[in-house]
mmCIF file of C-alpha atoms in Angstrom:
data_model
loop_
_atom_site.group_PDB
_atom_site.id
_atom_site.type_symbol
_atom_site.label_atom_id
_atom_site.label_comp_id
_atom_site.label_asym_id
_atom_site.label_seq_id
_atom_site.Cartn_x
_atom_site.Cartn_y
_atom_site.Cartn_z
ATOM 1 C CA MET O 1 -8.295 17.174 -14.150
ATOM 2 C CA ASN O 2 -9.768 14.258 -12.218
ATOM 3 C CA ARG O 3 -13.387 13.499 -13.049
ATOM 4 C CA VAL O 4 -16.173 12.212 -10.836
ATOM 5 C CA TYR O 5 -18.975 10.105 -12.275
ATOM 6 C CA SER O 6 -22.388 8.965 -11.137
ATOM 7 C CA VAL O 7 -23.110 5.328 -12.053
ATOM 8 C CA ALA O 8 -26.708 4.304 -12.743
ATOM 9 C CA ALA O 9 -28.225 0.881 -12.217
ATOM 10 C CA ASP O 10 -27.644 0.002 -15.885
ATOM 11 C CA GLN O 11 -23.936 0.951 -15.458
ATOM 12 C CA SER O 12 -24.288 4.090 -17.555
ATOM 13 C CA THR O 13 -22.430 7.116 -16.216
ATOM 14 C CA ALA O 14 -22.926 10.845 -15.974
ATOM 15 C CA ALA O 15 -20.061 13.221 -15.232
ATOM 16 C CA PHE O 16 -20.193 15.679 -12.353
ATOM 17 C CA VAL O 17 -19.226 19.189 -13.463
ATOM 18 C CA PRO O 18 -16.265 20.852 -11.679
ATOM 19 C CA ILE O 19 -17.292 24.067 -9.925
ATOM 20 C CA HIS O 20 -15.364 26.895 -8.247
ATOM 21 C CA CYS O 21 -16.250 28.881 -5.167
ATOM 22 C CA ILE O 22 -17.566 32.400 -5.453
ATOM 23 C CA ASN O 23 -17.803 33.301 -1.779
ATOM 24 C CA GLU O 24 -14.781 32.034 0.148
ATOM 25 C CA GLU O 25 -16.315 32.369 3.615
ATOM 26 C CA ARG O 26 -19.648 30.772 2.794
ATOM 27 C CA GLU O 27 -18.411 28.006 0.526
ATOM 28 C CA LEU O 28 -15.064 27.029 2.041
ATOM 29 C CA GLN O 29 -14.869 28.130 5.653
ATOM 30 C CA ASN O 30 -18.419 27.171 6.575
ATOM 31 C CA LEU O 31 -18.055 23.876 4.720
ATOM 32 C CA LEU O 32 -14.890 23.018 6.624
ATOM 33 C CA GLU O 33 -16.272 24.142 9.987
ATOM 34 C CA LYS O 34 -19.080 21.617 9.715
ATOM 35 C CA ASN O 35 -16.879 18.896 8.179
ATOM 36 C CA LEU O 36 -13.419 18.927 9.748
ATOM 37 C CA ASN O 37 -12.674 15.536 8.227
ATOM 38 C CA LEU O 38 -12.342 17.238 4.858
ATOM 39 C CA ILE O 39 -8.784 17.621 6.135
ATOM 40 C CA PRO O 40 -8.063 13.915 5.525
ATOM 41 C CA GLY O 41 -6.490 12.717 8.749
ATOM 42 C CA ASP O 42 -5.929 9.260 7.302
ATOM 43 C CA GLN O 43 -3.807 10.757 4.526
ATOM 44 C CA VAL O 44 -1.791 12.885 6.961
ATOM 45 C CA SER O 45 -1.024 9.848 9.131
ATOM 46 C CA PRO O 46 -2.145 6.501 7.655
ATOM 47 C CA GLU O 47 -0.910 4.500 10.658
ATOM 48 C CA ASN O 48 -2.680 6.711 13.195
ATOM 49 C CA PRO O 49 -5.286 8.887 11.437
ATOM 50 C CA ARG O 50 -5.539 12.393 12.788
ATOM 51 C CA ARG O 51 -8.676 13.458 14.624
ATOM 52 C CA TRP O 52 -9.514 17.145 14.805
ATOM 53 C CA LEU O 53 -10.933 19.360 17.518
ATOM 54 C CA LEU O 54 -12.012 22.858 16.507
ATOM 55 C CA VAL O 55 -10.600 25.339 19.009
ATOM 56 C CA LYS O 56 -11.354 28.633 17.311
ATOM 57 C CA LYS O 57 -12.658 29.933 13.997
ATOM 58 C CA GLU O 58 -11.468 33.329 12.741
ATOM 59 C CA MET O 59 -8.931 33.729 15.515
ATOM 60 C CA ASP O 60 -7.306 37.123 15.957
ATOM 61 C CA VAL O 61 -3.515 36.854 15.986
ATOM 62 C CA GLU O 62 -1.700 39.594 17.854
ATOM 63 C CA ASP O 63 1.482 41.272 16.721
ATOM 64 C CA PRO O 64 4.131 40.296 19.323
ATOM 65 C CA GLY O 65 5.690 43.742 19.002
ATOM 66 C CA THR O 66 2.597 45.850 19.626
ATOM 67 C CA GLY O 67 0.117 43.410 21.159
ATOM 68 C CA GLU O 68 -2.484 44.566 18.641
ATOM 69 C CA GLY O 69 -4.527 42.335 16.382
ATOM 70 C CA ARG O 70 -2.641 42.114 13.108
ATOM 71 C CA TRP O 71 -3.886 38.961 11.407
ATOM 72 C CA SER O 72 -6.849 36.628 11.471
ATOM 73 C CA LEU O 73 -6.395 32.862 11.202
ATOM 74 C CA ASP O 74 -9.292 31.006 9.594
ATOM 75 C CA PHE O 75 -9.127 27.984 11.922
ATOM 76 C CA LEU O 76 -7.159 26.751 14.894
ATOM 77 C CA LEU O 77 -7.500 22.990 15.361
ATOM 78 C CA ILE O 78 -5.806 20.511 17.702
ATOM 79 C CA ASP O 79 -5.256 16.841 16.915
ATOM 80 C CA GLN O 80 -5.271 14.004 19.448
ATOM 81 C CA ASP O 81 -1.566 14.459 20.163
ATOM 82 C CA GLY O 82 -2.007 18.130 20.960
ATOM 83 C CA VAL O 83 -0.392 19.382 17.740
ATOM 84 C CA PRO O 84 -1.710 22.888 16.961
ATOM 85 C CA THR O 85 -3.034 22.881 13.405
ATOM 86 C CA LEU O 86 -3.324 26.260 11.706
ATOM 87 C CA VAL O 87 -5.665 26.324 8.724
ATOM 88 C CA GLU O 88 -6.096 28.939 6.025
ATOM 89 C CA CYS O 89 -8.832 28.591 3.395
ATOM 90 C CA LYS O 90 -8.308 30.051 -0.064
ATOM 91 C CA ARG O 91 -10.378 29.747 -3.204
ATOM 92 C CA PHE O 92 -8.809 28.925 -6.547
ATOM 93 C CA LYS O 93 -8.895 32.456 -7.946
ATOM 94 C CA ASP O 94 -7.298 34.056 -4.880
ATOM 95 C CA THR O 95 -3.970 35.297 -6.255
ATOM 96 C CA ARG O 96 -2.498 35.666 -2.757
ATOM 97 C CA SER O 97 -2.323 31.917 -2.230
ATOM 98 C CA ARG O 98 1.321 31.496 -3.259
ATOM 99 C CA ARG O 99 3.156 34.356 -1.581
ATOM 100 C CA GLU O 100 1.233 36.411 0.906
ATOM 101 C CA VAL O 101 -0.634 33.501 2.467
ATOM 102 C CA ILE O 102 2.482 31.336 2.849
ATOM 103 C CA GLY O 103 4.357 34.196 4.501
ATOM 104 C CA GLN O 104 1.364 34.900 6.715
ATOM 105 C CA MET O 105 1.206 31.276 7.850
ATOM 106 C CA PHE O 106 4.865 31.268 8.819
ATOM 107 C CA ASP O 107 4.268 34.433 10.844
ATOM 108 C CA TYR O 108 1.534 32.546 12.685
ATOM 109 C CA ALA O 109 3.810 29.557 13.332
ATOM 110 C CA ALA O 110 6.804 31.651 14.447
ATOM 111 C CA ASN O 111 4.731 33.581 16.992
ATOM 112 C CA ALA O 112 2.519 30.739 18.232
ATOM 113 C CA SER O 113 4.037 30.827 21.720
ATOM 114 C CA PHE O 114 3.025 34.478 21.997
ATOM 115 C CA TYR O 115 -0.659 34.264 21.106
ATOM 116 C CA LEU O 116 -1.459 30.637 22.078
ATOM 117 C CA SER O 117 -1.181 30.936 25.827
ATOM 118 C CA ARG O 118 -2.734 28.333 28.088
ATOM 119 C CA ASP O 119 -5.361 30.788 29.352
ATOM 120 C CA THR O 120 -6.304 31.738 25.798
ATOM 121 C CA LEU O 121 -6.704 28.098 24.771
ATOM 122 C CA VAL O 122 -8.890 27.376 27.816
ATOM 123 C CA LYS O 123 -11.079 30.364 26.919
ATOM 124 C CA TYR O 124 -11.485 29.135 23.354
ATOM 125 C CA LEU O 125 -12.237 25.558 24.442
ATOM 126 C CA GLU O 126 -14.797 26.701 26.994
ATOM 127 C CA ALA O 127 -16.518 28.754 24.290
ATOM 128 C CA GLN O 128 -16.619 25.720 21.971
ATOM 129 C CA ALA O 129 -18.001 23.523 24.749
ATOM 130 C CA GLN O 130 -20.711 26.064 25.513
ATOM 131 C CA LYS O 131 -21.602 26.318 21.829
ATOM 132 C CA ARG O 132 -22.023 22.537 21.614
ATOM 133 C CA GLY O 133 -23.894 22.334 24.909
ATOM 134 C CA VAL O 134 -21.341 20.060 26.595
ATOM 135 C CA HIS O 135 -18.852 20.341 29.438
ATOM 136 C CA ILE O 136 -15.290 21.119 28.430
ATOM 137 C CA ASP O 137 -14.192 17.680 29.692
ATOM 138 C CA GLU O 138 -16.639 16.011 27.302
ATOM 139 C CA LEU O 139 -15.358 18.150 24.445
ATOM 140 C CA VAL O 140 -11.783 17.050 25.099
ATOM 141 C CA ARG O 141 -12.693 13.431 25.778
ATOM 142 C CA GLY O 142 -14.178 13.097 22.313
ATOM 143 C CA LEU O 143 -10.757 13.731 20.803
ATOM 144 C CA GLU O 144 -9.552 10.409 22.282
ATOM 145 C CA SER O 145 -6.220 11.966 23.175
ATOM 146 C CA PRO O 146 -3.372 10.058 24.852
ATOM 147 C CA ALA O 147 -3.864 12.640 27.601
ATOM 148 C CA GLY O 148 -7.275 11.111 28.282
ATOM 149 C CA ALA O 149 -10.224 13.275 29.282
ATOM 150 C CA SER O 150 -8.001 15.739 31.116
ATOM 151 C CA VAL O 151 -8.063 19.299 29.777
ATOM 152 C CA ASP O 152 -4.803 19.987 31.592
ATOM 153 C CA GLY O 153 -3.235 16.885 30.066
ATOM 154 C CA LEU O 154 -4.187 17.960 26.548
ATOM 155 C CA LEU O 155 -2.920 21.484 27.156
ATOM 156 C CA ASP O 156 0.357 20.046 28.455
ATOM 157 C CA LEU O 157 0.750 18.310 25.090
ATOM 158 C CA VAL O 158 -0.092 21.513 23.222
ATOM 159 C CA GLU O 159 2.395 23.587 25.218
ATOM 160 C CA ASN O 160 5.130 21.016 24.716
ATOM 161 C CA ASN O 161 4.487 20.898 20.980
ATOM 162 C CA ILE O 162 4.600 24.681 20.688
ATOM 163 C CA THR O 163 7.828 24.823 22.687
ATOM 164 C CA GLN O 164 9.379 22.164 20.446
ATOM 165 C CA GLY O 165 8.156 23.879 17.278
ATOM 166 C CA GLN O 166 5.883 20.998 16.365
ATOM 167 C CA LEU O 167 2.951 22.535 14.535
ATOM 168 C CA ARG O 168 0.964 21.788 11.415
ATOM 169 C CA LEU O 169 0.199 24.351 8.718
ATOM 170 C CA VAL O 170 -2.682 23.497 6.407
ATOM 171 C CA PHE O 171 -3.634 25.297 3.218
ATOM 172 C CA PHE O 172 -7.228 24.297 2.480
ATOM 173 C CA MET O 173 -8.129 25.152 -1.109
ATOM 174 C CA GLU O 174 -10.611 24.123 -3.726
ATOM 175 C CA GLN O 175 -7.749 23.741 -6.193
ATOM 176 C CA ALA O 176 -4.014 24.533 -6.063
ATOM 177 C CA SER O 177 -1.549 25.414 -8.763
ATOM 178 C CA ALA O 178 1.392 23.147 -9.579
ATOM 179 C CA GLU O 179 3.703 25.903 -8.302
ATOM 180 C CA LEU O 180 2.050 25.969 -4.882
ATOM 181 C CA ARG O 181 2.204 22.180 -4.626
ATOM 182 C CA SER O 182 5.945 22.331 -5.329
ATOM 183 C CA ILE O 183 6.500 25.036 -2.712
ATOM 184 C CA VAL O 184 4.616 23.090 -0.061
ATOM 185 C CA ALA O 185 6.468 19.850 -0.863
ATOM 186 C CA PHE O 186 9.816 21.658 -0.641
ATOM 187 C CA LEU O 187 9.016 23.360 2.662
ATOM 188 C CA ASN O 188 7.710 20.148 4.152
ATOM 189 C CA SER O 189 10.841 18.209 3.199
ATOM 190 C CA GLN O 190 13.108 20.821 4.787
ATOM 191 C CA MET O 191 11.427 21.148 8.188
ATOM 192 C CA GLU O 192 11.812 18.363 10.716
ATOM 193 C CA ARG O 193 9.137 19.344 13.195
ATOM 194 C CA THR O 194 6.580 21.559 11.486
ATOM 195 C CA GLU O 195 4.277 19.891 8.973
ATOM 196 C CA VAL O 196 3.079 21.760 5.909
ATOM 197 C CA CYS O 197 0.019 20.305 4.219
ATOM 198 C CA LEU O 198 -1.933 21.325 1.171
ATOM 199 C CA VAL O 199 -5.471 19.984 0.938
ATOM 200 C CA GLU O 200 -7.349 20.309 -2.317
ATOM 201 C CA ALA O 201 -11.077 20.043 -1.763
ATOM 202 C CA LYS O 202 -12.353 19.918 -5.322
ATOM 203 C CA GLN O 203 -16.091 20.315 -5.699
ATOM 204 C CA PHE O 204 -18.322 18.829 -8.381
ATOM 205 C CA GLU O 205 -22.035 19.169 -9.109
ATOM 206 C CA LEU O 206 -24.630 17.122 -10.974
ATOM 207 C CA ASN O 207 -28.392 17.680 -10.990
ATOM 208 C CA GLY O 208 -28.241 19.768 -7.838
ATOM 209 C CA ALA O 209 -26.075 17.274 -5.916
ATOM 210 C CA ARG O 210 -22.612 18.405 -4.870
ATOM 211 C CA VAL O 211 -19.653 16.244 -3.881
ATOM 212 C CA VAL O 212 -16.331 17.235 -2.330
ATOM 213 C CA VAL O 213 -13.148 15.239 -2.949
ATOM 214 C CA PRO O 214 -10.343 16.142 -0.497
ATOM 215 C CA THR O 215 -6.783 15.194 -1.446
ATOM 216 C CA LEU O 216 -3.553 15.801 0.464
ATOM 217 C CA PHE O 217 -0.482 17.123 -1.350
ATOM 218 C CA GLY O 218 3.063 17.872 -0.248
ATOM 219 C CA TYR O 219 3.400 15.280 2.497
ATOM 220 C CA THR O 220 5.569 12.408 1.266
ATOM 221 C CA GLU O 221 6.475 9.176 3.029
ATOM 222 C CA GLN O 222 10.053 10.389 3.273
ATOM 223 C CA ALA O 223 8.881 13.519 5.093
ATOM 224 C CA ARG O 224 6.760 11.361 7.408
ATOM 225 C CA ARG O 225 9.789 9.257 8.372
ATOM 226 C CA VAL O 226 11.866 12.317 9.247
ATOM 227 C CA LYS O 227 9.124 13.885 11.339
ATOM 228 C CA ARG O 228 8.195 10.585 12.981
ATOM 229 C CA THR O 229 11.781 10.109 14.192
ATOM 230 C CA VAL O 230 11.871 13.581 15.709
ATOM 231 C CA THR O 231 8.479 13.139 17.345
ATOM 232 C CA LEU O 232 9.452 9.853 18.956
ATOM 233 C CA GLN O 233 12.631 11.351 20.366
ATOM 234 C CA LYS O 234 10.763 14.084 22.196
ATOM 235 C CA SER O 235 7.730 12.095 23.319
ATOM 236 C CA GLY O 236 9.301 9.962 25.991
ATOM 237 C CA GLY O 237 6.477 10.668 28.442
ATOM 238 C CA ARG O 238 4.038 8.527 26.457
ATOM 239 C CA ARG O 239 3.865 4.767 26.505
ATOM 240 C CA ALA O 240 3.051 2.323 23.740
ATOM 241 C CA TRP O 241 0.806 0.068 25.818
ATOM 242 C CA THR O 242 0.709 -3.698 25.440
ATOM 243 C CA LEU O 243 -1.537 -6.336 26.946
ATOM 244 C CA GLU O 244 1.075 -7.252 29.549
ATOM 245 C CA MET O 245 1.588 -3.627 30.573
ATOM 246 C CA PHE O 246 -2.179 -3.118 30.701
ATOM 247 C CA ARG O 247 -2.611 -6.184 32.918
ATOM 248 C CA GLU O 248 -0.024 -4.883 35.366
ATOM 249 C CA ASP O 249 -1.573 -1.415 35.502
ATOM 250 C CA VAL O 250 -5.082 -2.786 35.975
ATOM 251 C CA ALA O 251 -3.851 -4.934 38.868
ATOM 252 C CA LYS O 252 -2.369 -1.873 40.565
ATOM 253 C CA ARG O 253 -5.471 0.274 40.180
ATOM 254 C CA LEU O 254 -8.367 -2.109 40.794
ATOM 255 C CA ASP O 255 -9.269 -4.822 43.270
ATOM 256 C CA ARG O 256 -8.929 -8.401 42.095
ATOM 257 C CA LYS O 257 -12.570 -8.869 41.102
ATOM 258 C CA ALA O 258 -12.799 -5.618 39.128
ATOM 259 C CA ALA O 259 -9.427 -6.216 37.466
ATOM 260 C CA ALA O 260 -10.534 -9.673 36.341
ATOM 261 C CA ALA O 261 -13.734 -8.185 34.905
ATOM 262 C CA VAL O 262 -11.846 -5.541 32.878
ATOM 263 C CA LEU O 263 -9.425 -8.122 31.480
ATOM 264 C CA SER O 264 -12.286 -10.494 30.692
ATOM 265 C CA PHE O 265 -14.043 -7.665 28.848
ATOM 266 C CA HIS O 266 -10.864 -7.124 26.822
ATOM 267 C CA ASP O 267 -10.817 -10.806 25.850
ATOM 268 C CA PHE O 268 -14.481 -10.579 24.879
ATOM 269 C CA CYS O 269 -13.778 -7.586 22.626
ATOM 270 C CA LYS O 270 -10.859 -9.393 21.000
ATOM 271 C CA GLY O 271 -13.208 -12.210 20.094
ATOM 272 C CA LEU O 272 -15.728 -10.047 18.251
ATOM 273 C CA THR O 273 -15.802 -10.762 14.516
ATOM 274 C CA GLY O 274 -14.450 -7.986 12.320
ATOM 275 C CA VAL O 275 -13.381 -5.822 15.256
ATOM 276 C CA GLU O 276 -9.910 -4.461 15.981
ATOM 277 C CA VAL O 277 -8.701 -3.794 19.520
ATOM 278 C CA ARG O 278 -6.095 -1.047 19.495
ATOM 279 C CA TRP O 279 -3.807 -0.081 22.354
ATOM 280 C CA GLY O 280 -3.478 3.520 23.447
ATOM 281 C CA ASN O 281 -0.301 5.441 24.219
ATOM 282 C CA GLY O 282 -1.386 7.439 27.237
ATOM 283 C CA LYS O 283 1.223 8.697 29.648
ATOM 284 C CA ASP O 284 -0.569 7.856 32.890
ATOM 285 C CA ARG O 285 -3.247 5.261 32.138
ATOM 286 C CA GLY O 286 -3.346 2.333 29.798
ATOM 287 C CA SER O 287 -6.268 1.902 27.428
ATOM 288 C CA PHE O 288 -7.641 -0.172 24.621
ATOM 289 C CA SER O 289 -10.181 0.964 22.041
ATOM 290 C CA VAL O 290 -12.605 -1.022 19.919
ATOM 291 C CA VAL O 291 -12.729 -0.080 16.236
ATOM 292 C CA GLU O 292 -14.907 -1.470 13.454
ATOM 293 C CA PRO O 293 -12.446 -0.858 10.561
ATOM 294 C CA ARG O 294 -14.964 -1.719 7.850
ATOM 295 C CA ILE O 295 -16.934 1.331 8.955
ATOM 296 C CA THR O 296 -14.580 3.827 10.592
ATOM 297 C CA HIS O 297 -11.092 4.468 11.931
ATOM 298 C CA ARG O 298 -12.635 6.038 15.045
ATOM 299 C CA SER O 299 -13.146 3.973 18.156
ATOM 300 C CA VAL O 300 -16.665 3.067 19.225
ATOM 301 C CA PHE O 301 -15.676 2.841 22.872
ATOM 302 C CA THR O 302 -12.550 2.829 25.028
ATOM 303 C CA VAL O 303 -11.663 1.070 28.289
ATOM 304 C CA LEU O 304 -8.969 2.487 30.582
ATOM 305 C CA SER O 305 -6.798 0.675 33.090
ATOM 306 C CA ASP O 306 -8.653 2.250 36.025
ATOM 307 C CA GLY O 307 -11.846 0.666 34.712
ATOM 308 C CA GLU O 308 -13.423 3.695 33.065
ATOM 309 C CA LEU O 309 -15.584 2.929 30.025
ATOM 310 C CA TRP O 310 -15.848 5.723 27.460
ATOM 311 C CA LEU O 311 -18.672 5.733 24.917
ATOM 312 C CA ASN O 312 -17.305 7.801 22.031
ATOM 313 C CA PHE O 313 -20.644 8.707 20.488
ATOM 314 C CA ASN O 314 -19.815 12.380 20.049
ATOM 315 C CA TRP O 315 -17.207 11.541 17.384
ATOM 316 C CA LEU O 316 -19.303 9.029 15.468
ATOM 317 C CA GLY O 317 -21.540 10.316 12.711
ATOM 318 C CA GLU O 318 -19.311 11.078 9.751
ATOM 319 C CA ASN O 319 -20.903 8.395 7.590
ATOM 320 C CA GLU O 320 -23.944 6.146 7.559
ATOM 321 C CA GLY O 321 -21.999 3.217 9.019
ATOM 322 C CA GLU O 322 -20.879 5.267 12.020
ATOM 323 C CA ARG O 323 -24.416 6.475 12.589
ATOM 324 C CA ARG O 324 -25.771 2.927 12.451
ATOM 325 C CA ILE O 325 -23.313 1.496 14.935
ATOM 326 C CA LYS O 326 -23.739 4.465 17.296
ATOM 327 C CA THR O 327 -27.517 4.197 17.239
ATOM 328 C CA ALA O 328 -27.473 0.430 17.664
ATOM 329 C CA LEU O 329 -25.096 0.512 20.641
ATOM 330 C CA PHE O 330 -26.969 3.362 22.304
ATOM 331 C CA GLN O 331 -30.267 1.509 21.980
ATOM 332 C CA GLN O 332 -28.804 -1.712 23.355
ATOM 333 C CA LEU O 333 -27.118 -0.011 26.309
ATOM 334 C CA SER O 334 -30.242 2.040 27.045
ATOM 335 C CA ALA O 335 -31.981 -1.249 27.773
ATOM 336 C CA ILE O 336 -29.757 -1.591 30.864
ATOM 337 C CA PRO O 337 -31.591 0.715 33.318
ATOM 338 C CA GLN O 338 -28.770 0.728 35.856
ATOM 339 C CA LEU O 339 -26.521 2.622 33.429
ATOM 340 C CA GLY O 340 -28.966 5.528 33.296
ATOM 341 C CA LEU O 341 -28.339 6.610 29.716
ATOM 342 C CA ASN O 342 -30.416 9.569 28.535
ATOM 343 C CA ASP O 343 -31.215 10.985 25.116
ATOM 344 C CA SER O 344 -28.376 13.525 25.177
ATOM 345 C CA ASP O 345 -25.841 10.709 25.618
ATOM 346 C CA ALA O 346 -26.675 9.505 22.105
ATOM 347 C CA SER O 347 -24.795 12.479 20.679
ATOM 348 C CA LYS O 348 -22.471 13.513 23.501
ATOM 349 C CA GLY O 349 -21.204 10.145 24.694
ATOM 350 C CA ARG O 350 -20.697 9.112 28.298
ATOM 351 C CA VAL O 351 -17.990 8.024 30.735
ATOM 352 C CA PHE O 352 -18.786 5.253 33.221
ATOM 353 C CA PRO O 353 -16.476 4.635 36.192
ATOM 354 C CA ALA O 354 -15.648 1.018 36.936
ATOM 355 C CA ALA O 355 -18.208 0.734 39.725
ATOM 356 C CA LYS O 356 -21.004 1.851 37.399
ATOM 357 C CA TRP O 357 -20.702 -0.683 34.580
ATOM 358 C CA ILE O 358 -18.660 -3.669 35.808
ATOM 359 C CA PRO O 359 -21.511 -5.118 37.948
ATOM 360 C CA PHE O 360 -23.499 -5.370 34.696
ATOM 361 C CA ARG O 361 -20.634 -6.500 32.463
ATOM 362 C CA ASP O 362 -22.526 -9.472 31.045
ATOM 363 C CA GLN O 363 -25.357 -7.201 29.914
ATOM 364 C CA VAL O 364 -22.880 -4.693 28.478
ATOM 365 C CA GLN O 365 -21.165 -7.472 26.530
ATOM 366 C CA HIS O 366 -24.485 -8.660 25.163
ATOM 367 C CA ALA O 367 -25.290 -5.075 24.096
ATOM 368 C CA VAL O 368 -21.943 -4.685 22.362
ATOM 369 C CA ALA O 369 -22.229 -8.001 20.565
ATOM 370 C CA SER O 370 -25.769 -7.219 19.409
ATOM 371 C CA ALA O 371 -24.894 -3.709 18.250
ATOM 372 C CA ILE O 372 -21.783 -4.629 16.301
ATOM 373 C CA GLY O 373 -23.456 -7.706 14.883
ATOM 374 C CA SER O 374 -26.351 -5.596 13.612
ATOM 375 C CA THR O 375 -24.084 -3.367 11.521
#
């Protein structure tokens, strides 16, 4: 078993003690609900780490034959490409984890088109937005989907994925047996569209402090290549944007002065030390996002080819570095009164149309440079 150690200032170590869950709901489901990144999106897709949006916890799944509630799925998530992600949590001593739960998950996947209707998904998303105190558009925008901030665009992706059989099944456990790992690896290698993932979230404790170490099993590079090929073949509506394509789209959407400002802002971002500028793959609008890779794989902000500026604050906060850069940028931008940022924007984020921020581009650039430089 892997061990986790605490290292003191004198380089002496103390071992954390492995612990097992007693109450599955309290210790696994509630933990995951508040920390979706315990499903390691960077291990699922290293080139384009998965981001998760919680759609529904403890979702009733109807029997397609009777229309009655037959099962209950622990979590329904969606990633940025609209792939429905079905998650079941099981503790180590749950003896159902190898047979019953696997069969149950395949029932969910096979009948997804029956119980995941567009109206049902909208209802779930609206409930999540209300729970978080945001508009549904803000909830979806935080996912940074290729569909943009459009709820309909994201749901189009979800519907297409369900129709094509592209789903993701995740077994989230504190520890898995070697037999279950083998089953998951076999299933994943045999299915071209549906992903099967096993996440071990081992927990350790020392002097009242608890750590969780999530590890992905059953998803090999060979399986990624097979699924990537299939995905690319069916995703012709998306575009892998480049600078030249972005320039052309900006010129079509904005007047000459505004277009020049957006492109100049792109060049400014490219020149920031330690920052990566990544191109989006949206179907309708081009975009580039600014990422500080030393801190996070999430973008700090995004600029679209129609001039919209997205502040992605609602998805920053997983670690201390993300919190620092979010706070610094919010404080700097708040000093520009014309933008009208308020306290709620610090956690929810904000979208500025071109006409709102471009007239103050120099001040925005100074704020960005100061914020990123301070981290």
